[in-house]
Amino acid sequence: MLSEKLVERLNHQVNLEYYSANLYLQMSSWCELKSLQGCAQFLRQHADEEMQHMHHLFRYINETGNMAVLGEIKAPPTEYKSVVDVFQQTYEHECYITKEINNLVHLTLEESDYSTHHFLQWYVAEQHEEEHLFHSIIQKIELITEGSSNKRLFIMDKAIQQMAKKQRRLVKKRRKLS
Ligand code: OFO
């Protein structure tokens, strides 16, 4: 039995995951327009993952006999200074999501809701992976684009495309296991 406060906070997280999906999809559109197809593919795939995060939470709320509620989702930004800015913003966004997940986990302990506490451990592990992933992308971009020639930018895009392919294989593997 979830408390009202926890239902409200879980629904807030549903909407944040939805926003994350929209944010990454919007960023992919910006990348497409700059002919950075590798980055666009990576971000589109990541948007799909965020939708899975949203559905996972949505189902959990329903399974506990409560109403999952989709609220108003704010529009993501459409302008970015550069591809570094795009990935810097993804990293900052993931750090923000981690804080929100941690607050949720803290609330489950305050309310002795060990079932929801257990459920949220998947998100705790996922946030660790995602912060690491986006931080490593920023480091790679900074390394490759030092001097910022277009050729280097092209190499960087290819590297991100390879990461996107690897990520897709991992998602397929996870789906087979679940
Ligand atoms: Fe990017 O992990 Fe969900 O939001």
Tab-separated table of C-alpha atoms and ligand atoms in Angstrom:
chain	number	residue	atom	x	y	z
A	1	MET	CA	0.000	0.000	0.000
A	2	LEU	CA	1.568	3.240	-1.155
A	3	SER	CA	1.093	6.451	0.798
A	4	GLU	CA	-0.518	9.375	-0.995
A	5	LYS	CA	2.758	11.263	-0.809
A	6	LEU	CA	4.658	8.409	-2.436
A	7	VAL	CA	2.078	8.050	-5.226
A	8	GLU	CA	2.421	11.766	-5.882
A	9	ARG	CA	6.230	11.591	-5.936
A	10	LEU	CA	6.249	8.492	-8.181
A	11	ASN	CA	3.901	10.239	-10.590
A	12	HIS	CA	6.223	13.231	-10.566
A	13	GLN	CA	9.015	10.843	-11.583
A	14	VAL	CA	6.834	9.380	-14.374
A	15	ASN	CA	6.553	12.878	-15.795
A	16	LEU	CA	10.277	13.529	-15.399
A	17	GLU	CA	11.084	10.345	-17.350
A	18	TYR	CA	8.656	11.449	-20.032
A	19	TYR	CA	10.378	14.830	-20.156
A	20	SER	CA	13.782	13.094	-20.412
A	21	ALA	CA	12.523	11.193	-23.484
A	22	ASN	CA	11.258	14.404	-25.083
A	23	LEU	CA	14.465	16.249	-24.243
A	24	TYR	CA	16.697	13.633	-25.904
A	25	LEU	CA	14.397	13.313	-28.906
A	26	GLN	CA	14.448	17.087	-29.359
A	27	MET	CA	18.240	17.094	-29.071
A	28	SER	CA	18.400	14.370	-31.740
A	29	SER	CA	16.517	16.677	-34.089
A	30	TRP	CA	19.063	19.461	-33.476
A	31	CYS	CA	21.880	16.983	-34.247
A	32	GLU	CA	20.159	15.806	-37.462
A	33	LEU	CA	20.006	19.398	-38.688
A	34	LYS	CA	23.764	19.728	-38.066
A	35	SER	CA	24.386	16.485	-40.026
A	36	LEU	CA	25.564	14.730	-36.872
A	37	GLN	CA	23.710	11.490	-37.616
A	38	GLY	CA	25.663	9.427	-35.101
A	39	CYS	CA	24.755	11.743	-32.229
A	40	ALA	CA	21.161	11.912	-33.492
A	41	GLN	CA	20.894	8.111	-33.538
A	42	PHE	CA	22.388	7.835	-30.064
A	43	LEU	CA	19.955	10.415	-28.651
A	44	ARG	CA	16.928	8.859	-30.392
A	45	GLN	CA	17.786	5.492	-28.895
A	46	HIS	CA	18.248	7.095	-25.521
A	47	ALA	CA	14.846	8.772	-25.832
A	48	ASP	CA	13.361	5.266	-26.346
A	49	GLU	CA	15.115	4.072	-23.183
A	50	GLU	CA	13.656	6.963	-21.213
A	51	MET	CA	10.180	6.000	-22.398
A	52	GLN	CA	10.842	2.497	-21.067
A	53	HIS	CA	11.825	4.044	-17.702
A	54	MET	CA	8.549	5.957	-17.742
A	55	HIS	CA	6.460	2.848	-18.576
A	56	HIS	CA	8.186	0.782	-15.892
A	57	LEU	CA	7.202	3.358	-13.223
A	58	PHE	CA	3.742	3.809	-14.733
A	59	ARG	CA	3.045	0.061	-14.480
A	60	TYR	CA	4.395	-0.120	-10.925
A	61	ILE	CA	1.983	2.590	-9.729
A	62	ASN	CA	-0.927	0.741	-11.380
A	63	GLU	CA	0.175	-2.601	-9.933
A	64	THR	CA	-0.113	-1.115	-6.435
A	65	GLY	CA	-3.755	-0.222	-7.096
A	66	ASN	CA	-3.087	3.461	-7.668
A	67	MET	CA	-3.618	5.806	-10.582
A	68	ALA	CA	-0.598	6.614	-12.723
A	69	VAL	CA	-1.108	10.182	-13.877
A	70	LEU	CA	0.443	11.902	-16.862
A	71	GLY	CA	0.704	15.598	-16.129
A	72	GLU	CA	1.673	18.474	-18.335
A	73	ILE	CA	5.144	17.937	-19.799
A	74	LYS	CA	7.072	21.142	-20.446
A	75	ALA	CA	8.627	21.627	-23.865
A	76	PRO	CA	12.371	20.906	-24.066
A	77	PRO	CA	14.780	23.590	-25.390
A	78	THR	CA	15.345	23.637	-29.139
A	79	GLU	CA	18.517	25.751	-29.307
A	80	TYR	CA	21.983	24.523	-28.378
A	81	LYS	CA	25.323	26.293	-28.708
A	82	SER	CA	27.235	23.249	-29.889
A	83	VAL	CA	27.310	19.466	-29.691
A	84	VAL	CA	29.366	19.819	-26.481
A	85	ASP	CA	26.544	21.950	-25.082
A	86	VAL	CA	24.045	19.197	-26.025
A	87	PHE	CA	25.942	16.510	-24.144
A	88	GLN	CA	26.817	18.834	-21.251
A	89	GLN	CA	23.076	19.377	-20.834
A	90	THR	CA	22.344	15.635	-21.000
A	91	TYR	CA	24.902	15.070	-18.230
A	92	GLU	CA	23.483	17.858	-16.050
A	93	HIS	CA	19.985	16.517	-16.648
A	94	GLU	CA	21.010	13.003	-15.579
A	95	CYS	CA	22.628	14.411	-12.392
A	96	TYR	CA	19.328	16.141	-11.650
A	97	ILE	CA	17.407	12.868	-12.252
A	98	THR	CA	19.777	11.058	-9.895
A	99	LYS	CA	18.955	13.582	-7.148
A	100	GLU	CA	15.238	13.061	-7.741
A	101	ILE	CA	15.614	9.263	-7.584
A	102	ASN	CA	17.660	9.583	-4.395
A	103	ASN	CA	14.935	11.770	-2.841
A	104	LEU	CA	12.374	9.119	-3.763
A	105	VAL	CA	14.463	6.351	-2.239
A	106	HIS	CA	14.896	8.441	0.903
A	107	LEU	CA	11.122	8.856	1.154
A	108	THR	CA	10.564	5.071	0.906
A	109	LEU	CA	12.867	4.624	3.903
A	110	GLU	CA	11.102	7.348	5.877
A	111	GLU	CA	7.821	5.549	5.179
A	112	SER	CA	9.219	2.027	5.675
A	113	ASP	CA	7.963	1.086	2.189
A	114	TYR	CA	10.497	-1.647	1.439
A	115	SER	CA	8.710	-2.937	-1.646
A	116	THR	CA	8.995	0.443	-3.404
A	117	HIS	CA	12.489	0.791	-1.996
A	118	HIS	CA	13.402	-2.496	-3.684
A	119	PHE	CA	11.676	-1.486	-6.938
A	120	LEU	CA	13.644	1.777	-7.085
A	121	GLN	CA	17.032	0.056	-6.779
A	122	TRP	CA	16.907	-0.584	-10.544
A	123	TYR	CA	16.730	3.201	-11.090
A	124	VAL	CA	19.587	3.805	-8.640
A	125	ALA	CA	21.840	1.448	-10.653
A	126	GLU	CA	20.623	2.908	-13.957
A	127	GLN	CA	21.488	6.456	-12.863
A	128	HIS	CA	25.014	5.393	-12.016
A	129	GLU	CA	25.365	3.956	-15.552
A	130	GLU	CA	23.821	6.981	-17.239
A	131	GLU	CA	25.912	9.573	-15.399
A	132	HIS	CA	28.997	7.585	-16.325
A	133	LEU	CA	27.884	7.228	-19.957
A	134	PHE	CA	27.176	10.925	-20.540
A	135	HIS	CA	30.242	12.069	-18.647
A	136	SER	CA	32.445	9.793	-20.756
A	137	ILE	CA	30.876	11.206	-23.938
A	138	ILE	CA	31.742	14.770	-22.865
A	139	GLN	CA	35.311	13.700	-22.126
A	140	LYS	CA	35.597	12.020	-25.548
A	141	ILE	CA	34.198	15.037	-27.368
A	142	GLU	CA	36.572	17.387	-25.559
A	143	LEU	CA	39.486	15.119	-26.383
A	144	ILE	CA	38.666	14.737	-30.074
A	145	THR	CA	37.438	18.261	-30.817
A	146	GLU	CA	40.370	20.104	-29.260
A	147	GLY	CA	41.159	22.679	-31.919
A	148	SER	CA	37.571	22.104	-33.157
A	149	SER	CA	38.331	21.306	-36.828
A	150	ASN	CA	35.414	19.829	-38.777
A	151	LYS	CA	37.451	16.705	-39.475
A	152	ARG	CA	37.792	16.095	-35.751
A	153	LEU	CA	34.096	16.718	-35.279
A	154	PHE	CA	33.414	14.096	-37.952
A	155	ILE	CA	35.609	11.544	-36.158
A	156	MET	CA	33.831	12.327	-32.907
A	157	ASP	CA	30.452	11.723	-34.531
A	158	LYS	CA	31.611	8.319	-35.815
A	159	ALA	CA	32.760	7.382	-32.319
A	160	ILE	CA	29.345	8.270	-30.869
A	161	GLN	CA	27.660	6.268	-33.639
A	162	GLN	CA	29.680	3.209	-32.619
A	163	MET	CA	28.546	3.752	-29.008
A	164	ALA	CA	24.937	3.967	-30.226
A	165	LYS	CA	25.306	0.605	-31.994
A	166	LYS	CA	26.803	-0.947	-28.868
A	167	GLN	CA	23.990	0.476	-26.772
A	168	ARG	CA	21.361	-0.948	-29.166
A	169	ARG	CA	22.929	-4.405	-28.914
A	170	LEU	CA	22.859	-4.140	-25.091
A	171	VAL	CA	19.180	-3.112	-25.075
A	172	LYS	CA	18.310	-6.071	-27.376
A	173	LYS	CA	20.237	-8.424	-25.091
A	174	ARG	CA	18.454	-7.055	-22.000
A	175	ARG	CA	15.067	-7.507	-23.718
A	176	LYS	CA	15.896	-11.154	-24.475
A	177	LEU	CA	16.846	-11.716	-20.809
A	178	SER	CA	13.665	-10.110	-19.401
B	1	OFO	FE1	18.266	8.929	-18.171
B	1	OFO	O1	17.459	7.810	-16.864
B	1	OFO	FE2	15.642	7.899	-16.871
B	1	OFO	O2	15.536	9.720	-16.760
